[in-house]
Coordinates of C-alpha atoms and ligand atoms in Angstrom, one line a residue:
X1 CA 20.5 10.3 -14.6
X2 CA 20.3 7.1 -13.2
X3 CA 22.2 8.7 -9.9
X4 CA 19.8 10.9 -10.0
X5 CA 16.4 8.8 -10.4
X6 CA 17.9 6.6 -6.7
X7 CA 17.8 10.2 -4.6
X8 CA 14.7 10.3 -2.9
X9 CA 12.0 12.2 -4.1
X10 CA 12.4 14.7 -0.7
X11 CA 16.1 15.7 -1.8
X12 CA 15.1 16.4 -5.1
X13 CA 12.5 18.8 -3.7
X14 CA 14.7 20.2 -1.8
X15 CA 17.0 20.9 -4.4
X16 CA 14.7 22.1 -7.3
X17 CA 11.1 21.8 -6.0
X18 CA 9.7 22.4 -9.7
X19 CA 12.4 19.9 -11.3
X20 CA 10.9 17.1 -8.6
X21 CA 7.1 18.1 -9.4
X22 CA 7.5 18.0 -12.8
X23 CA 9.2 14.9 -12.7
X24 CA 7.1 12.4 -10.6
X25 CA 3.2 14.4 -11.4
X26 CA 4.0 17.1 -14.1
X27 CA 1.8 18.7 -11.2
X28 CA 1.7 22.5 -12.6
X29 CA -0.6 21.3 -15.3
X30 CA -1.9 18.2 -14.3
X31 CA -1.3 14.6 -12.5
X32 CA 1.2 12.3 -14.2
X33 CA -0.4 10.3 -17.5
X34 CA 1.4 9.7 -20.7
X35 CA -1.1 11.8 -22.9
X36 CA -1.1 15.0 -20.5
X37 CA 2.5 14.5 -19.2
X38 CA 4.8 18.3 -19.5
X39 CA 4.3 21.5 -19.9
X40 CA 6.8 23.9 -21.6
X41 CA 8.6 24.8 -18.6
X42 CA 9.6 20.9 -17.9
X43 CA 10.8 20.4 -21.6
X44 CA 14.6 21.4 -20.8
X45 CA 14.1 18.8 -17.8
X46 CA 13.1 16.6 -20.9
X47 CA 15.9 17.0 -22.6
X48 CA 18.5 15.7 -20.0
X49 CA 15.9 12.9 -19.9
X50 CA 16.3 12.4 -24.1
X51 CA 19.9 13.0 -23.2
X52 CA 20.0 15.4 -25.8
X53 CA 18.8 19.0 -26.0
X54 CA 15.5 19.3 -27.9
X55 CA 16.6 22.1 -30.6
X56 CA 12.4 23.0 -31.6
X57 CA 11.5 22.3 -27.9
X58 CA 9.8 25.8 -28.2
X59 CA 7.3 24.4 -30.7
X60 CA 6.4 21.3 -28.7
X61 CA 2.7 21.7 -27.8
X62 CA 2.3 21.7 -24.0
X63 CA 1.4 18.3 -22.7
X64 CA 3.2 16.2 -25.6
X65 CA 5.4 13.4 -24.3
X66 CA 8.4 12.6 -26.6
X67 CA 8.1 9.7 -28.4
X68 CA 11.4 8.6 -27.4
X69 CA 9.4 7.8 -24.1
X70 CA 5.6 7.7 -25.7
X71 CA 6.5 4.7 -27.6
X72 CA 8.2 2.3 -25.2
X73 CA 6.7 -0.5 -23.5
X74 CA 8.8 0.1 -20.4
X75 CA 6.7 0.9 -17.3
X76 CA 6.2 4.9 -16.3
X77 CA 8.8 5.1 -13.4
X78 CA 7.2 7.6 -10.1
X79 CA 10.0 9.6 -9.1
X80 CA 11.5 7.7 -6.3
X81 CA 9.4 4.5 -6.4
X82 CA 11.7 3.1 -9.4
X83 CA 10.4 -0.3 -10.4
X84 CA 6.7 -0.3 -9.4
X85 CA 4.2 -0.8 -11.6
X86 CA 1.9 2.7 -12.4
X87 CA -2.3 1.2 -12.6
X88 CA -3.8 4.5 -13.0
X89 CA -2.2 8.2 -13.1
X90 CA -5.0 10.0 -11.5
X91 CA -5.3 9.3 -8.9
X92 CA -1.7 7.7 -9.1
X93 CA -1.8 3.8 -8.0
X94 CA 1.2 1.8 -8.2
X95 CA 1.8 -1.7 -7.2
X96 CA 5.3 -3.2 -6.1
X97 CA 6.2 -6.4 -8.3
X98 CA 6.6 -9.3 -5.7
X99 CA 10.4 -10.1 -6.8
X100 CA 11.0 -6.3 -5.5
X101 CA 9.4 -7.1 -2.4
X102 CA 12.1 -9.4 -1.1
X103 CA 13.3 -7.2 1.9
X104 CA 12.5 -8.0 5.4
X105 CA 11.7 -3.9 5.7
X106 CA 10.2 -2.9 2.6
X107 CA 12.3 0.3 1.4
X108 CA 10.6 3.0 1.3
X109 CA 11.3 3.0 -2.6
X110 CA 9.3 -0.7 -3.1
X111 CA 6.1 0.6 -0.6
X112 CA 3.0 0.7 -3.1
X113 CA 1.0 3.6 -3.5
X114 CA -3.0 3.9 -3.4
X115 CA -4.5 7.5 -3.9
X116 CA -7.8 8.1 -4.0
X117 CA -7.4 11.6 -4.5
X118 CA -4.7 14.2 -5.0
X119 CA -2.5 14.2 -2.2
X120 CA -1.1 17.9 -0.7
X121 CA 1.6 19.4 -2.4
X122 CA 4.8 19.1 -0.9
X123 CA 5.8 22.8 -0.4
X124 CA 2.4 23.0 1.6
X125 CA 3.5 20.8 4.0
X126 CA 5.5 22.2 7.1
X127 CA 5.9 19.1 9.5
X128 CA 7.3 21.5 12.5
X129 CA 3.6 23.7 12.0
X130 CA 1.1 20.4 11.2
X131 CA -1.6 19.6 12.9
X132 CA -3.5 16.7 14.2
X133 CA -6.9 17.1 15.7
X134 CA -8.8 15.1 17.8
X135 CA -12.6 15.6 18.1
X136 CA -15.6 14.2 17.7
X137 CA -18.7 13.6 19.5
X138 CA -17.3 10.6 21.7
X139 CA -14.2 12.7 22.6
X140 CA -14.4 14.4 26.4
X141 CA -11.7 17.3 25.7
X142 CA -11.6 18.0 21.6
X143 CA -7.9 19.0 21.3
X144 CA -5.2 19.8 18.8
X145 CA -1.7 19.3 18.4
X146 CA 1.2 19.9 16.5
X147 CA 3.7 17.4 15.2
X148 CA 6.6 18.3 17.4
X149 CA 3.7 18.3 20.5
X150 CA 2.6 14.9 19.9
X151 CA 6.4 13.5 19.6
X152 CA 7.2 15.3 22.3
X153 CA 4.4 14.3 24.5
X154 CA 3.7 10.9 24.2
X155 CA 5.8 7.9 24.4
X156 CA 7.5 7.4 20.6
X157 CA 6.8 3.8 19.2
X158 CA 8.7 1.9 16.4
X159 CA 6.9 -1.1 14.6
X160 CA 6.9 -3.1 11.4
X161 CA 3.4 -3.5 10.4
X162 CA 2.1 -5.1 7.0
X163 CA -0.1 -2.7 5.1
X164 CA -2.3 -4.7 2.2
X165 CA -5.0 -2.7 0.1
X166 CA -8.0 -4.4 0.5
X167 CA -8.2 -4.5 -3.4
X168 CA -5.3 -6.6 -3.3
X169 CA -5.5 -9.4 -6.3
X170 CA -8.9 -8.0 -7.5
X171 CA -7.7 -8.3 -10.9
X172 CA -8.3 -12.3 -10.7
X173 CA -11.5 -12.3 -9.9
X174 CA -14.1 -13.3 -12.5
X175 CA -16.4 -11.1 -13.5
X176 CA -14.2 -9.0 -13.3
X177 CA -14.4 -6.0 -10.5
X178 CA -14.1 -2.5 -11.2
X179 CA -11.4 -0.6 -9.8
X180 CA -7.8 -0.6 -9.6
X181 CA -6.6 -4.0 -11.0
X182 CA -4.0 -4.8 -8.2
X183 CA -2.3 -8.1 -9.1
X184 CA -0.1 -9.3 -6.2
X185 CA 1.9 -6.3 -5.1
X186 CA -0.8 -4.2 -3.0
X187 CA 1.2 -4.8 0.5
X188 CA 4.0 -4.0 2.3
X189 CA 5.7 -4.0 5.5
X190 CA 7.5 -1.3 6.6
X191 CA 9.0 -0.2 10.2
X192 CA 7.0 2.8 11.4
X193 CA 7.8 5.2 14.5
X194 CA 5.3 7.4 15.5
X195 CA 2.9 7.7 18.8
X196 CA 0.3 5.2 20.0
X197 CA -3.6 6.3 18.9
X198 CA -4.2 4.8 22.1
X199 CA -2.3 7.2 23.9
X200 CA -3.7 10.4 22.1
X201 CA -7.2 9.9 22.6
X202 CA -6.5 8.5 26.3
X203 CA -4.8 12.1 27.0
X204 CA -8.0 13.6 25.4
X205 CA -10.4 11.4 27.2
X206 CA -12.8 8.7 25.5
X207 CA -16.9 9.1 26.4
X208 CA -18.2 5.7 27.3
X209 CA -20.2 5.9 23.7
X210 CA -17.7 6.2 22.0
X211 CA -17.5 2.7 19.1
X212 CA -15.6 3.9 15.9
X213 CA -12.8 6.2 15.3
X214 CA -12.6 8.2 11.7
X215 CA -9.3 9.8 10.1
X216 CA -9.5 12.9 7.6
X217 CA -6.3 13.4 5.4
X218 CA -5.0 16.8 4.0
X219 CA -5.7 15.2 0.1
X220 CA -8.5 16.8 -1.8
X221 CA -11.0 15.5 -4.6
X222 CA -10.0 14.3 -7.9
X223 CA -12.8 16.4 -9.1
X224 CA -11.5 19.6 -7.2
X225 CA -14.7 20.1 -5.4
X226 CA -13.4 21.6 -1.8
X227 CA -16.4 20.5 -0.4
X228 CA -15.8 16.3 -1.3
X229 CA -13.8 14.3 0.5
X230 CA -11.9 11.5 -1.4
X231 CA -11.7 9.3 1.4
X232 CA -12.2 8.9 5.5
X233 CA -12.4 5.8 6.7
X234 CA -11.6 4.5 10.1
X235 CA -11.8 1.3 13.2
X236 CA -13.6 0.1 15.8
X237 CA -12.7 1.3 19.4
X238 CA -11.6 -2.2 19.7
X239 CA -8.9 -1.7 16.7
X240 CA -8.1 1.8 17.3
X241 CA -6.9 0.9 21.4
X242 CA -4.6 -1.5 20.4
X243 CA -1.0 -1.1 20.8
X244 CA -0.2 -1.5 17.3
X245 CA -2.3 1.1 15.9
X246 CA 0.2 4.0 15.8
X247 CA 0.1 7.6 14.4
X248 CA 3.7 7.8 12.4
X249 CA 5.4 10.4 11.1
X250 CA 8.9 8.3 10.4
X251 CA 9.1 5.5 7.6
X252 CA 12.3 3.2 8.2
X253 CA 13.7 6.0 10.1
X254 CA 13.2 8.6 7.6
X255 CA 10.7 11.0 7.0
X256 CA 7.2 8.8 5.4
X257 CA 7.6 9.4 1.2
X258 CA 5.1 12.2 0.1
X259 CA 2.8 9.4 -1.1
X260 CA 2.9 7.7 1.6
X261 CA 1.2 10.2 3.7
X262 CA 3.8 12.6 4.7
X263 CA 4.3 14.0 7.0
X264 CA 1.8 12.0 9.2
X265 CA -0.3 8.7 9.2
X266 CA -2.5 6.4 11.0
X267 CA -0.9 2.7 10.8
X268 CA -3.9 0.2 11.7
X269 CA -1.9 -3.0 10.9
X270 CA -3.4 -6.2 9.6
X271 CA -6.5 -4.1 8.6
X272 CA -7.2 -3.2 4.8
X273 CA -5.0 -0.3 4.3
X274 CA -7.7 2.2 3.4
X275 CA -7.9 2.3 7.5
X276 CA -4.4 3.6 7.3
X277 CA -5.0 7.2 6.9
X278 CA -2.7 9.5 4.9
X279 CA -1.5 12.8 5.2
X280 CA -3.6 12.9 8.6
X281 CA -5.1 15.8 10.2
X282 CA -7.8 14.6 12.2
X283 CA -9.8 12.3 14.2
X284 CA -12.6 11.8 15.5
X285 CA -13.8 9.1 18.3
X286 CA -17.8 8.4 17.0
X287 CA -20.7 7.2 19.2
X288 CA -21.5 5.4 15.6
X289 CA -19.8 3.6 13.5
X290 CA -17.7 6.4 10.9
X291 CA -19.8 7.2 8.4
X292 CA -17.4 9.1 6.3
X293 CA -16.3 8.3 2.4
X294 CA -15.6 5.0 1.1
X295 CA -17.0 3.4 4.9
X296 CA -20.6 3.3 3.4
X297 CA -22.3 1.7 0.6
X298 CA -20.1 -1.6 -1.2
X299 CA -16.7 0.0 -0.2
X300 CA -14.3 -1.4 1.5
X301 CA -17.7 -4.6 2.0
X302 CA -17.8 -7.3 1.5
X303 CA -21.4 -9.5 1.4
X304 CA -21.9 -10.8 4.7
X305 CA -22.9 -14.2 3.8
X306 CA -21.8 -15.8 0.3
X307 CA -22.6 -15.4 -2.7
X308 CA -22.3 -17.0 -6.1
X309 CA -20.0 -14.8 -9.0
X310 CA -21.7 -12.1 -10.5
X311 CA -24.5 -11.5 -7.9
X312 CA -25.6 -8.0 -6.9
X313 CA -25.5 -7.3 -3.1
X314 CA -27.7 -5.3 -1.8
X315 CA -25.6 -2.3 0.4
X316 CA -27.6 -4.0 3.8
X317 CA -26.2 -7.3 2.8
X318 CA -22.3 -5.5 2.8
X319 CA -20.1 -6.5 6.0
X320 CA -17.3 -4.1 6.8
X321 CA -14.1 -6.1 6.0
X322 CA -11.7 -5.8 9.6
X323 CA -8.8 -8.0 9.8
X324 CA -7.1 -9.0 6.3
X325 CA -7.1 -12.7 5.3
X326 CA -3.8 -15.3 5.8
X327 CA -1.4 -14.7 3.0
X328 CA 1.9 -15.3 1.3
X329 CA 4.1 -14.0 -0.9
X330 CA 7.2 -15.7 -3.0
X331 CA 9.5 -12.9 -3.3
X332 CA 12.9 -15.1 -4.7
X333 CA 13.3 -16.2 -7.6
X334 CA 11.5 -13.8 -9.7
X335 CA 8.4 -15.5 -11.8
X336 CA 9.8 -17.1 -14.9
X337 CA 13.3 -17.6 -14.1
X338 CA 14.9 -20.3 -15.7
X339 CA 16.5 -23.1 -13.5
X340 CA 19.4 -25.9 -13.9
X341 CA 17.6 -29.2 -12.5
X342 CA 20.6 -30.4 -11.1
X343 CA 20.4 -27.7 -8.4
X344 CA 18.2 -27.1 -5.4
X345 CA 16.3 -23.9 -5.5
X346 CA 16.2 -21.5 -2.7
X347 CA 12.6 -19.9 -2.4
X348 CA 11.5 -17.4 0.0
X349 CA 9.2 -15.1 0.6
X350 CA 6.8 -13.0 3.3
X351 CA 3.4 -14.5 4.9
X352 CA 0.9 -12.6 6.9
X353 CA -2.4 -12.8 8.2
X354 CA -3.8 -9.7 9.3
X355 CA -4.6 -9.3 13.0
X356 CA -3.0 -12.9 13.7
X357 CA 0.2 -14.9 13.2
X358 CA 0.8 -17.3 10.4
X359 CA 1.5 -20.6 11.8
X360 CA 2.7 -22.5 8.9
X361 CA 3.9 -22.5 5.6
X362 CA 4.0 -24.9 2.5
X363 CA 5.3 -24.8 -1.0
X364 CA 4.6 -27.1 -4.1
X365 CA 5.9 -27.6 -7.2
X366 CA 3.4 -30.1 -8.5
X367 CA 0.0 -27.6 -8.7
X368 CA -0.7 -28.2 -5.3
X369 CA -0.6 -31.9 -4.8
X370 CA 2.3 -32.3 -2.6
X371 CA 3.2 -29.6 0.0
X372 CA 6.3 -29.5 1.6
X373 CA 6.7 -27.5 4.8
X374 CA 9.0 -24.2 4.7
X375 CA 10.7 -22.7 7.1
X376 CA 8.9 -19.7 9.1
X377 CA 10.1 -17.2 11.3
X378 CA 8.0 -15.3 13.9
X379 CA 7.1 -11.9 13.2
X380 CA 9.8 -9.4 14.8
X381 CA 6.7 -7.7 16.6
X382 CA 2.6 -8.4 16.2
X383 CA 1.6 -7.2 12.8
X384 CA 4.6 -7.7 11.4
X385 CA 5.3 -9.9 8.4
X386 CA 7.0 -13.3 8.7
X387 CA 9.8 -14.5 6.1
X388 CA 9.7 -18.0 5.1
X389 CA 12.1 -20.1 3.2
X390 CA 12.1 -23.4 1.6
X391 CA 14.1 -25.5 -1.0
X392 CA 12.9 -27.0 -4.0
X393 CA 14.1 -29.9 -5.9
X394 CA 12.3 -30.8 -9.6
X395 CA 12.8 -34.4 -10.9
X396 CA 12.9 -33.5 -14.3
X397 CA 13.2 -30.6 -16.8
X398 CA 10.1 -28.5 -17.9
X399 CA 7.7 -26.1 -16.6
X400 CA 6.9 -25.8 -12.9
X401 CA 4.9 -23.6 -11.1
X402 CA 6.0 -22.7 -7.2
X403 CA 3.1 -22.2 -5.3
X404 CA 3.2 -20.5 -1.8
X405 CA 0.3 -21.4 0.7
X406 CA 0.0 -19.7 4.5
X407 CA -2.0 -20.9 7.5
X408 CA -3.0 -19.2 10.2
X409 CA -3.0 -19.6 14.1
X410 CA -7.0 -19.1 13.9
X411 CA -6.5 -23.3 10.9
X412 CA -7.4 -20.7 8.0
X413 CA -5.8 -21.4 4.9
X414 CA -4.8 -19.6 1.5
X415 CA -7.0 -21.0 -1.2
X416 CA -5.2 -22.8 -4.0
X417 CA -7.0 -20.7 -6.9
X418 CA -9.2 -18.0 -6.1
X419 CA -11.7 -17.4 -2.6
X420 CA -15.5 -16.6 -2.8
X421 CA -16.3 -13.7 -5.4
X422 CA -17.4 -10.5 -4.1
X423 CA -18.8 -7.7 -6.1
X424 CA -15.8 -5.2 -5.6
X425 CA -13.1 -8.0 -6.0
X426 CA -11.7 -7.5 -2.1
X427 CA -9.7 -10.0 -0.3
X428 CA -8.4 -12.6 -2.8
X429 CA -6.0 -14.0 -1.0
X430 CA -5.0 -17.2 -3.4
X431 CA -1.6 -18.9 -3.1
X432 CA 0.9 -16.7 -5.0
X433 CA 2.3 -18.7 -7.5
X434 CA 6.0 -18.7 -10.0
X435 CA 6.7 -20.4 -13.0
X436 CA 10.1 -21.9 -13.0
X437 CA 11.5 -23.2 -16.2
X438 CA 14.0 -26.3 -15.5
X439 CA 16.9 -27.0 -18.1
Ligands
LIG501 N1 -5.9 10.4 3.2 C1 -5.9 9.3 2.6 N2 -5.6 8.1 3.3 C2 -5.5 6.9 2.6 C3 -5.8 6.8 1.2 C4 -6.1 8.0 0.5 O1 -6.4 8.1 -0.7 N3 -6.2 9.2 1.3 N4 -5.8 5.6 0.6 C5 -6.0 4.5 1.5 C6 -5.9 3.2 0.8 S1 -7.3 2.6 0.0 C7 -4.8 2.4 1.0 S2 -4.7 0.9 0.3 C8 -3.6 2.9 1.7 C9 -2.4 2.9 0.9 O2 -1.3 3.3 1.5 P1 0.1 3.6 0.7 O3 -0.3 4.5 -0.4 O4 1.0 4.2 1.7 O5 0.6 2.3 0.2 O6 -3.8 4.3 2.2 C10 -5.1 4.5 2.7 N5 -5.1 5.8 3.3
LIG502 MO1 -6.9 0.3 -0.5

């Protein structure tokens, strides 16, 4: 089982496409969610997960989970993303616990996922028939390629680039903000290959008007209305130029996991990741700024000047949020660990700082009184995370808190506790802290 569980999600599909679907989403009925989880077809499935056969598995009502898995307090696992942490089932958002997040690539198994609708279904998707198109009124020749066509015709680019939801740490802000309550694990930073944006909508000319760009994804509305869109967000011309901002197809070398936006993405790194469109198949250059879902209103805004907790912004007084905030992650030791005082402890962790480079990097084990300086590595391209180390001695037993605290080439710095409120609980990006318990 276990074996099993570590194949990704794509060989399983491969293999038994209706065995992976009911697995990770239970999709023939409905989304994954404890209450609404198999139908009859899946029980036999459910009994190799019991690990015994279900003898009255006939007279088990469709949509009843066991209670062999109903009643436990272990996390619901997504099929191929072992170990993150499920907020919501429909659409499926699932955060990464920082401890998992301690490679230099993040696997494609640790990436979070954030839907905001239902994404394709994966025996829909033909990568060697998809299409990208690029339109728009700001685009000279409106044009439209296939996958192979576009790795075939422009120059193929490989990049790590950190990915944070903007919604990142909303769920310590106070009141609190609705929507997905994302504690630390909202990022990642995986290597990408895929063409430059640039170089697509060079090929298909740019008018001089032209200011935003907008993605559309193959996903469809939670509601099932065809004619809603859950999401199309997009960049300034400025963003979408650079040579960063790629449109992927490979993940760490493999194919990009179905939620993840196979088979193709737009990567605009050090951006909130809702620019990062999934499952892409189109895009347009605007002579406006993109005015598609989730870019209007308070989404993905923040108020433009600031404002005292619990205030209502007006939608005028909203500033699109571009380049994420300086930030830093202790990914070793896990939170809670329990430490001998003779010995040193080795922390480390990731620190980024959206469109710029983290500059330095302090820890403390005293609440933020003393800070010593870690060690910090450059980022192995722009956009890319930075590792940082540091050891930590504790002068006497009892509990300690490690506390994590970037700076960034521009002098910003992490907050200690918590930055300026905002009514949809974006950007807080407060030091990451771990308790450590000395014996
Ligand atoms: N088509 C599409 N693109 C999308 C989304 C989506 O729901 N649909 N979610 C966005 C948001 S809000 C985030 S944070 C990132 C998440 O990327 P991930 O799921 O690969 O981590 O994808 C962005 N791109
Ligand atoms: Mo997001």
């Amino acid at each position: 089982m276990a074996k099993k569980i570590e194949r990704g999600i794509h060989e399983l599909y491969a293999e038994d496409p209706e065995k992976a679907d009911w697995l990770v989403w239970g999709r023939k009925t409905d989304p994954m969610t404890r209450r609404g989880f198999i139908k009859k077809s899946g029980l036999l499935v459910m009994g190799t997960i019991v690990g015994a056969n279900i003898p009255f598995a006939n007279n088990m009502p469709g949509g009843l989970i066991p209670a062999a898995f109903a009643q436990t307090d272990e996390p619901f696992q997504i099929l191929g993303k072992e170990g993150l942490i499920v907020l919501n089932d429909k659409p499926v958002n699932a955060e990464t616990p920082p401890h998992l997040l301690d490679d230099d690539i993040t696997p494609a198994n640790r990436f979070f996922i954030r839907n905001n609708g239902i994404p394709p279904s994966f025996e829909d998707i033909n990568p060697d028939t998809w299409t990208l198109e690029i339109a728009g009124e700001s685009c000279e020749n409106p044009l439209t390629f296939t996958l192979p066509e576009l790795k075939q015709k422009f120059e193929n680019v490989t990049l790590q680039l950190h990915l944070e939801c903007g919604g990142n740490g909303r769920s310590e802000y106070n009141p609190p903000a609705k929507g997905n309550q994302w504690s630390v694990g909202a990022v990642g930073c995986a290597q990408w290959t895929g063409v430059r944006l640039k170089d697509v909508l060079e090929f298909c000319g740019i008018k001089t008007d032209a200011v935003y760009i907008g993605y559309y994804g193959a996903d469809t509305h939670l509601s099932g209305d065809p004619t809603k869109i859950p999401i199309s967000r997009g960049v300034p011309m400025s963003k979408a130029l650079e040579n960063e901002t790629l449109i992927a197809w490979a993940m760490n070398g493999a194919d990009i996991p179905l939620h993840n936006g196979y088979p193709l993405r737009l990567l605009c790194g050090g951006w909130p990741a809702s620019a990062s469109g999934k499952w892409l198949k189109k895009i347009v250059v605007r002579n406006q700024v993109h005015d598609g879902t989730k870019m209007t209103g308070q989404a993905y805004r923040v108020p433009c000047e600031t404002v005292s907790a619990g205030t209502k912004v007006p939608d005028e007084e909203m500033c699109i949020i571009k380049s994420m905030p300086v930030k830093s992650i202790v990914t070793f030791p896990k939170s809670g660990i329990i430490h001998k005082q003779a010995k040193k402890l080795a922390v480390r962790g990731h620190a980024w700082a959206g469109d710029f480079e983290v500059t330095e990097l302090y820890v403390s084990n005293d609440f933020g009184v003393r800070w010593h300086k870690a060690e910090l590595k450059p980022p192995v391209n722009r956009l890319a995370w930075q590792h940082w180390q540091a050891t930590v001695e504790f002068p006497k037993t009892g509990y300690y808190e490690v506390w994590a605290k970037a700076i960034d080439s521009l002098g910003n710095s992490q907050p200690m506790v918590l930055p300026g409120w905002n009514p949809k609980g974006y950007l807080n990006n407060a030091c990451h802290r771990i308790a450590v318990q000395v014996v």
